[in-house]
Short mmCIF file of C-alpha atoms and ligand atoms in Angstrom, two decimals:
data_model
loop_
_atom_site.label_atom_id
_atom_site.label_comp_id
_atom_site.label_asym_id
_atom_site.label_seq_id
_atom_site.Cartn_x
_atom_site.Cartn_y
_atom_site.Cartn_z
CA MET Z 1 164.66 23.50 81.21
CA LYS Z 2 163.14 26.65 82.29
CA ARG Z 3 160.26 27.77 83.70
CA ILE Z 4 158.18 30.26 82.90
CA LEU Z 5 155.27 31.71 85.13
CA SER Z 6 152.71 33.77 84.98
CA GLY Z 7 149.36 34.81 85.90
CA ILE Z 8 146.65 36.91 85.78
CA LYS Z 9 143.29 38.84 87.45
CA PRO Z 10 139.83 37.22 86.96
CA THR Z 11 139.20 41.71 86.92
CA GLY Z 12 137.04 43.36 84.47
CA GLU Z 13 136.32 41.85 81.06
CA LEU Z 14 139.47 40.21 78.55
CA THR Z 15 140.02 43.54 76.40
CA LEU Z 16 142.20 43.74 73.20
CA GLY Z 17 144.73 44.94 74.79
CA ASN Z 18 144.71 42.13 77.32
CA TYR Z 19 144.83 39.68 74.67
CA ILE Z 20 147.69 41.77 72.69
CA GLY Z 21 149.82 42.47 75.81
CA ALA Z 22 149.09 39.41 77.52
CA ILE Z 23 147.71 36.31 76.25
CA LYS Z 24 148.87 36.15 72.36
CA ARG Z 25 152.55 37.25 73.85
CA PHE Z 26 152.48 34.20 76.26
CA VAL Z 27 151.56 31.67 73.68
CA GLU Z 28 153.98 33.06 71.31
CA LEU Z 29 157.06 32.61 74.29
CA GLN Z 30 155.72 29.62 74.46
CA GLN Z 31 155.78 28.19 70.58
CA SER Z 32 159.06 29.52 70.57
CA MET Z 33 160.15 27.92 73.48
CA PRO Z 34 159.74 24.19 72.64
CA GLU Z 35 161.91 22.76 75.38
CA ASP Z 36 161.09 24.35 78.60
CA GLU Z 37 157.81 23.89 80.60
CA PHE Z 38 154.99 26.26 81.58
CA TYR Z 39 152.83 27.52 84.67
CA LEU Z 40 149.91 29.47 83.95
CA PHE Z 41 147.41 30.57 86.84
CA ILE Z 42 144.19 32.47 87.35
CA ALA Z 43 145.11 35.30 90.24
CA ASP Z 44 141.40 34.77 91.91
CA LEU Z 45 143.49 35.65 95.45
CA HIS Z 46 144.75 38.87 93.98
CA ALA Z 47 141.22 39.41 92.71
CA ILE Z 48 139.45 39.57 95.97
CA THR Z 49 141.88 42.17 97.65
CA VAL Z 50 139.26 44.58 96.47
CA PRO Z 51 135.21 44.14 96.06
CA GLN Z 52 134.17 41.78 93.11
CA ASP Z 53 130.86 40.30 92.42
CA THR Z 54 130.45 36.50 93.54
CA THR Z 55 129.10 35.39 90.22
CA GLU Z 56 131.03 37.54 87.96
CA LEU Z 57 134.63 36.49 89.79
CA ARG Z 58 133.65 32.68 89.11
CA ARG Z 59 132.44 33.73 85.48
CA ARG Z 60 136.29 35.39 84.71
CA THR Z 61 137.87 32.61 86.30
CA ARG Z 62 136.94 30.55 83.56
CA ASP Z 63 136.75 32.95 80.79
CA ILE Z 64 140.78 34.02 81.19
CA ALA Z 65 141.10 30.06 81.02
CA ALA Z 66 139.06 29.32 78.01
CA MET Z 67 140.22 32.17 76.16
CA TYR Z 68 144.16 31.04 76.89
CA ILE Z 69 143.67 27.82 75.22
CA ALA Z 70 141.02 29.46 71.87
CA ALA Z 71 144.52 31.85 71.87
CA GLY Z 72 146.69 28.64 71.02
CA LEU Z 73 148.12 28.16 74.54
CA ASP Z 74 149.18 24.48 74.23
CA PRO Z 75 147.17 22.08 77.42
CA GLU Z 76 149.47 19.55 77.24
CA ARG Z 77 152.29 21.77 77.71
CA THR Z 78 150.78 24.23 79.89
CA VAL Z 79 150.38 23.50 84.11
CA LEU Z 80 146.74 25.94 84.02
CA PHE Z 81 145.30 26.11 87.60
CA ILE Z 82 143.46 28.67 89.54
CA GLN Z 83 145.74 30.09 92.83
CA SER Z 84 142.92 29.39 94.89
CA GLU Z 85 142.64 25.94 94.31
CA VAL Z 86 146.39 25.20 95.00
CA LYS Z 87 146.07 25.64 99.02
CA GLU Z 88 149.65 26.73 99.47
CA HIS Z 89 149.92 30.29 97.56
CA ALA Z 90 148.00 31.29 100.70
CA GLU Z 91 150.05 29.74 102.95
CA LEU Z 92 153.25 30.52 101.73
CA GLY Z 93 151.94 34.10 101.43
CA TYR Z 94 151.96 33.95 104.39
CA LEU Z 95 155.21 33.00 105.08
CA LEU Z 96 156.76 35.43 102.81
CA GLN Z 97 154.83 38.22 105.07
CA CYS Z 98 157.66 37.70 108.07
CA TYR Z 99 160.30 38.52 105.44
CA THR Z 100 159.29 41.12 103.97
CA HIS Z 101 159.62 44.63 105.64
CA MET Z 102 157.14 47.57 105.38
CA GLY Z 103 158.68 50.11 103.79
CA GLU Z 104 158.82 47.49 100.98
CA LEU Z 105 155.17 47.33 100.61
CA GLU Z 106 154.74 51.24 100.93
CA ARG Z 107 156.75 51.56 98.12
CA MET Z 108 155.24 49.72 95.58
CA THR Z 109 153.87 51.97 92.65
CA GLN Z 110 150.31 50.33 92.55
CA TYR Z 111 149.24 50.20 96.98
CA LYS Z 112 150.86 54.30 96.27
CA ASP Z 113 148.67 55.44 93.32
CA LYS Z 114 145.58 53.35 95.93
CA ILE Z 115 146.40 55.32 98.36
CA LYS Z 116 146.99 59.33 96.32
CA LYS Z 117 143.12 58.53 94.40
CA GLY Z 118 142.14 58.59 98.13
CA GLU Z 119 140.05 55.59 97.97
CA SER Z 120 138.73 54.43 101.30
CA ASN Z 121 138.61 50.93 103.35
CA LEU Z 122 141.65 49.25 101.45
CA THR Z 123 142.06 45.65 102.54
CA SER Z 124 144.79 44.50 103.96
CA ALA Z 125 145.81 42.27 101.88
CA LEU Z 126 145.72 44.77 98.79
CA PHE Z 127 149.18 45.93 100.98
CA THR Z 128 150.47 42.87 101.66
CA TYR Z 129 149.64 41.83 97.82
CA PRO Z 130 152.98 41.75 96.36
CA ALA Z 131 154.06 38.94 98.96
CA LEU Z 132 151.65 36.68 97.71
CA MET Z 133 153.02 37.45 94.61
CA ALA Z 134 156.46 36.33 95.63
CA ALA Z 135 155.04 33.30 96.82
CA ASP Z 136 153.63 32.58 93.28
CA ILE Z 137 156.11 32.32 91.88
CA LEU Z 138 159.21 31.10 93.98
CA ILE Z 139 156.96 28.29 95.20
CA TYR Z 140 157.12 26.92 91.55
CA ASP Z 141 161.07 27.69 91.14
CA ALA Z 142 160.24 30.20 88.20
CA ASP Z 143 162.81 31.35 86.26
CA TYR Z 144 160.76 33.57 83.75
CA VAL Z 145 158.01 35.38 84.57
CA PRO Z 146 156.40 37.32 81.13
CA VAL Z 147 154.45 40.37 82.44
CA GLY Z 148 153.48 43.80 81.80
CA ASP Z 149 155.65 47.61 82.94
CA ASP Z 150 153.47 47.76 86.01
CA GLN Z 151 154.24 44.17 87.70
CA LYS Z 152 157.80 44.83 87.15
CA GLN Z 153 158.85 45.96 90.62
CA HIS Z 154 156.52 42.99 92.05
CA VAL Z 155 159.33 40.96 90.44
CA GLU Z 156 162.23 42.64 91.48
CA LEU Z 157 160.67 42.43 95.35
CA THR Z 158 160.48 38.79 94.69
CA ARG Z 159 163.59 38.45 93.70
CA ASP Z 160 164.72 40.88 97.29
CA ILE Z 161 162.68 38.09 99.44
CA ALA Z 162 164.03 35.22 97.51
CA THR Z 163 167.62 36.29 98.27
CA ARG Z 164 166.97 38.00 101.91
CA PHE Z 165 165.32 34.22 102.33
CA ASN Z 166 167.99 32.42 100.65
CA ASN Z 167 170.94 34.69 102.87
CA ARG Z 168 169.39 34.00 106.09
CA TYR Z 169 169.02 29.65 106.11
CA ARG Z 170 170.38 28.02 102.82
CA ASP Z 171 170.08 29.20 98.68
CA PHE Z 172 166.63 27.60 98.66
CA PHE Z 173 164.53 29.62 96.04
CA ARG Z 174 165.22 30.40 92.44
CA VAL Z 175 165.60 34.09 91.79
CA PRO Z 176 163.52 34.86 88.88
CA GLU Z 177 163.86 37.16 85.91
CA PRO Z 178 161.42 39.87 84.72
CA ILE Z 179 160.40 39.47 80.90
CA ILE Z 180 159.21 42.96 79.47
CA PRO Z 181 157.86 43.32 76.03
CA LYS Z 182 159.00 45.84 73.82
CA VAL Z 183 157.66 49.34 74.11
CA GLY Z 184 155.17 49.51 71.60
CA ALA Z 185 152.52 46.38 73.80
CA ARG Z 186 150.68 48.76 75.28
CA ILE Z 187 147.36 49.46 73.27
CA MET Z 188 145.86 52.49 73.73
CA ASP Z 189 141.94 53.72 75.01
CA LEU Z 190 140.35 54.06 70.98
CA GLN Z 191 138.73 57.32 72.46
CA ASP Z 192 141.37 58.64 74.22
CA PRO Z 193 145.10 57.38 73.33
CA SER Z 194 146.25 59.14 76.19
CA LYS Z 195 145.34 56.22 78.24
CA LYS Z 196 145.60 52.52 78.42
CA MET Z 197 143.33 50.55 77.02
CA SER Z 198 141.34 48.93 80.14
CA LYS Z 199 137.91 46.98 81.25
CA SER Z 200 137.27 49.12 83.62
CA ASP Z 201 136.80 52.43 81.55
CA ASP Z 202 134.06 53.83 81.83
CA ASN Z 203 133.23 54.72 78.08
CA SER Z 204 132.71 51.29 76.70
CA LYS Z 205 133.38 53.38 73.28
CA GLY Z 206 137.59 53.51 74.63
CA TYR Z 207 137.34 49.25 74.48
CA ILE Z 208 137.00 46.47 72.79
CA ALA Z 209 135.71 43.57 75.04
CA LEU Z 210 136.69 40.14 73.74
CA LEU Z 211 133.66 38.52 73.54
CA ASP Z 212 131.81 42.00 72.05
CA ASP Z 213 130.14 41.45 69.32
CA LEU Z 214 131.35 41.63 65.92
CA GLN Z 215 129.66 44.37 64.42
CA VAL Z 216 130.05 46.50 68.01
CA ILE Z 217 133.68 45.80 67.29
CA LYS Z 218 133.52 47.07 63.75
CA LYS Z 219 131.92 50.05 64.58
CA LYS Z 220 134.47 51.27 67.89
CA ILE Z 221 137.59 51.13 64.99
CA LYS Z 222 135.50 53.18 63.07
CA SER Z 223 134.73 55.77 65.44
CA ALA Z 224 138.35 55.67 67.08
CA VAL Z 225 139.46 59.17 67.36
CA THR Z 226 141.84 59.98 65.33
CA ASP Z 227 143.68 63.52 64.00
CA SER Z 228 143.04 66.11 61.34
CA LEU Z 229 146.48 65.47 59.65
CA GLY Z 230 145.53 62.85 57.41
CA ILE Z 231 148.18 60.99 57.08
CA VAL Z 232 148.53 57.57 57.93
CA GLN Z 233 152.29 57.30 59.97
CA TYR Z 234 153.89 56.21 62.84
CA ASP Z 235 154.37 59.44 65.20
CA PRO Z 236 153.00 58.31 68.65
CA ASP Z 237 153.52 62.20 70.16
CA ASN Z 238 151.65 64.23 67.71
CA GLN Z 239 149.28 61.30 65.72
CA PRO Z 240 149.31 58.66 69.03
CA GLY Z 241 145.51 57.23 67.67
CA ILE Z 242 146.72 56.37 64.78
CA ALA Z 243 149.88 55.42 66.62
CA ASN Z 244 147.96 53.04 68.55
CA LEU Z 245 145.82 52.14 65.55
CA LEU Z 246 148.93 51.28 63.48
CA SER Z 247 150.66 48.91 66.71
CA ILE Z 248 146.99 46.50 66.66
CA TYR Z 249 147.34 46.30 62.77
CA SER Z 250 150.56 45.06 62.90
CA VAL Z 251 150.63 42.81 66.31
CA LEU Z 252 147.24 41.01 64.46
CA SER Z 253 148.64 41.19 60.92
CA GLU Z 254 151.72 40.26 61.70
CA LYS Z 255 153.19 42.55 59.13
CA SER Z 256 155.72 45.29 60.14
CA ILE Z 257 154.25 49.29 60.52
CA ASP Z 258 156.75 50.39 57.91
CA ASP Z 259 154.89 48.16 55.42
CA ILE Z 260 151.41 49.29 56.91
CA VAL Z 261 152.66 52.68 56.21
CA LEU Z 262 153.58 52.51 52.59
CA ASP Z 263 150.65 50.59 51.49
CA TYR Z 264 148.11 53.53 53.12
CA ALA Z 265 150.58 56.27 51.31
CA SER Z 266 148.46 57.13 49.30
CA LYS Z 267 144.71 56.45 51.19
CA GLY Z 268 143.31 58.10 54.15
CA TYR Z 269 141.68 57.68 57.40
CA ALA Z 270 138.60 55.63 56.41
CA ASP Z 271 140.27 53.44 53.88
CA PHE Z 272 142.53 52.45 57.20
CA LYS Z 273 139.91 52.22 59.36
CA ASN Z 274 137.54 49.94 57.24
CA ASP Z 275 140.57 47.26 57.01
CA LEU Z 276 141.09 47.41 60.46
CA ALA Z 277 137.61 46.85 61.75
CA GLU Z 278 137.54 44.21 59.14
CA LEU Z 279 140.95 42.92 60.18
CA VAL Z 280 140.00 43.00 63.85
CA ALA Z 281 136.62 41.67 63.61
CA GLU Z 282 138.23 38.55 61.39
CA LYS Z 283 141.00 38.06 64.45
CA ILE Z 284 137.97 38.44 67.16
CA GLY Z 285 135.61 36.79 65.66
CA GLU Z 286 138.12 33.64 65.23
CA LEU Z 287 139.03 33.60 68.92
CA GLN Z 288 135.62 33.78 69.53
CA LYS Z 289 134.41 30.78 67.89
CA LYS Z 290 137.80 28.71 69.51
CA TYR Z 291 136.58 29.91 72.87
CA ASN Z 292 132.87 28.72 71.97
CA GLU Z 293 134.48 25.69 71.58
CA VAL Z 294 136.57 25.62 74.44
CA ILE Z 295 133.71 26.18 76.34
CA GLN Z 296 131.32 23.65 74.77
CA SER Z 297 133.62 20.84 74.93
CA GLY Z 298 133.89 20.77 78.39
CA THR Z 299 137.43 20.03 78.17
CA LEU Z 300 137.96 22.59 80.36
CA ASP Z 301 137.39 21.16 83.25
CA SER Z 302 139.70 18.56 82.95
CA ILE Z 303 142.47 20.94 82.10
CA LEU Z 304 142.44 22.52 85.23
CA ASP Z 305 141.65 19.80 87.21
CA LYS Z 306 145.02 18.56 86.30
CA GLY Z 307 146.46 21.41 86.62
CA LYS Z 308 145.41 22.28 90.23
CA GLU Z 309 146.97 18.45 91.18
CA THR Z 310 150.32 19.07 88.97
CA ALA Z 311 150.45 22.53 91.32
CA SER Z 312 150.08 21.12 94.07
CA ARG Z 313 152.30 18.06 94.11
CA VAL Z 314 155.17 20.53 93.32
CA ALA Z 315 153.76 23.76 95.49
CA TYR Z 316 153.44 20.72 99.17
CA ARG Z 317 156.40 20.04 98.77
CA LYS Z 318 157.85 23.25 98.59
CA VAL Z 319 155.75 24.46 101.34
CA GLU Z 320 156.57 21.97 103.69
CA LYS Z 321 160.68 22.17 102.86
CA CYS Z 322 160.75 25.90 103.93
CA LYS Z 323 158.46 25.67 107.04
CA GLN Z 324 161.54 23.06 107.91
CA ILE Z 325 164.34 25.24 106.78
CA ILE Z 326 162.62 28.13 109.29
CA GLY Z 327 161.78 25.43 112.37
CA LEU Z 328 157.70 25.39 111.66
CA GLY Z 329 156.44 22.56 113.05
CA ARG Z 330 158.13 18.82 114.47
CA LYS Z 331 160.33 17.64 111.07
CA ARG Z 332 163.81 18.05 110.70
P1 LIG E 401 145.56 43.56 84.23
O1 LIG E 401 144.15 43.42 83.17
O2 LIG E 401 145.34 45.42 83.82
O3 LIG E 401 145.21 43.00 85.22
O4 LIG E 401 146.31 43.49 83.01
C1 LIG E 401 146.66 41.41 82.56
C2 LIG E 401 148.01 42.03 81.98
O5 LIG E 401 147.16 41.98 80.76
C3 LIG E 401 148.81 42.94 81.99
O6 LIG E 401 149.38 41.65 81.50
C4 LIG E 401 148.92 43.96 81.46
O7 LIG E 401 149.72 44.16 81.35
C5 LIG E 401 147.89 43.24 80.01
N1 LIG E 401 147.33 44.18 79.55
C6 LIG E 401 146.26 45.12 80.39
N2 LIG E 401 146.06 46.21 79.73
C7 LIG E 401 146.52 46.80 78.66
C8 LIG E 401 146.75 47.36 77.31
N3 LIG E 401 145.85 47.92 76.98
N4 LIG E 401 147.66 47.07 76.61
C9 LIG E 401 148.72 45.77 76.77
N5 LIG E 401 148.75 45.63 77.61
C10 LIG E 401 147.74 45.53 79.01
N1 LIG E 402 149.83 41.17 89.86
C1 LIG E 402 149.60 40.26 88.45
C2 LIG E 402 148.44 42.01 87.47
O1 LIG E 402 148.46 42.41 88.49
C3 LIG E 402 148.94 39.10 88.14
C4 LIG E 402 149.93 38.17 89.42
C5 LIG E 402 149.45 37.81 89.91
C6 LIG E 402 151.03 37.40 88.93
N2 LIG E 402 150.79 36.75 90.97
C7 LIG E 402 151.31 36.65 89.53
C8 LIG E 402 151.16 37.70 87.62
C9 LIG E 402 152.81 36.50 89.55
C10 LIG E 402 153.11 37.13 87.11
C11 LIG E 402 153.51 35.97 88.42
O2 LIG E 402 148.65 41.54 87.04
#
């Protein structure tokens, strides 16, 4: 039996990009691996490495948990929990900082990008964030970590930290493997298809929030930027807008891009966008309905309580053992 683990940060509204690139993928992975164990947590400790609004942070933390269940995550087969509710994450995060080199952290792209942007008052936790992420993974002896491309470097650093610790003391941490989606799992901005669809975007027409009004969603699809060629075909270099819409269509309809292109061979962009608008509204409508059921059912708290309990039990044992191996405290 393998253990699959991932985390998602509760920053910003959830978008169609998050759904296609992370949530739906995780649920499908769970369905395709019926024998395996799934750990999924809301990385609220990671979120506060940059300033967060108190009320929004709490709301989003719940929202994400509810959205995963709405998307089909099986709560019976998932240890679903909130990172900050399992104290050992912060504890192991500190311990692993003692086995992480400054140079390694300085090489992290995400950190370098922030520095390049010239943002002021960056926190020290933002710098040490990868050591906490390593702790999140190593504390549960995860075998596989499904993440987006941008997180691959952090999983690789996790492997290095685990290997360093194992070489210094003994074989203690399982060295995890990242699972990176195949190309195309990158949904682009509807108004500017050269950049990733993101909730932090200033132009709300560029992204679809999962809790957007369905009529607004349809409008956003219909007003997505395309080109003047007028042929529905998959050519990301010359027709990035249409290519992005085709990717969305393909994932949501579970049809291949080639089949969709054939369907629209003699039709124009207006027909294509109208049908896609209906499809996206239908799928997100179903998701919202389930999301509301989850919120109203009042089961979310018991799922998160159970997750916290299971995760805490596993994490406590691992961290106690880790401290003992290092020589901390009195226990041998
Ligand atoms: P973020 O919202 O950037 O913290 O990302 C949360 C998860 O959603 C990560 O696994 C990302 O790879 C994924 N994700 C975010 N935006 C997109 C997008 N536009 N297309 C595909 N996946 C995305
Ligand atoms: N850093 C990840 C992100 O920004 C979230 C995350 C935190 C994570 N801890 C993790 C993902 C452990 C996978 C495994 O998206």
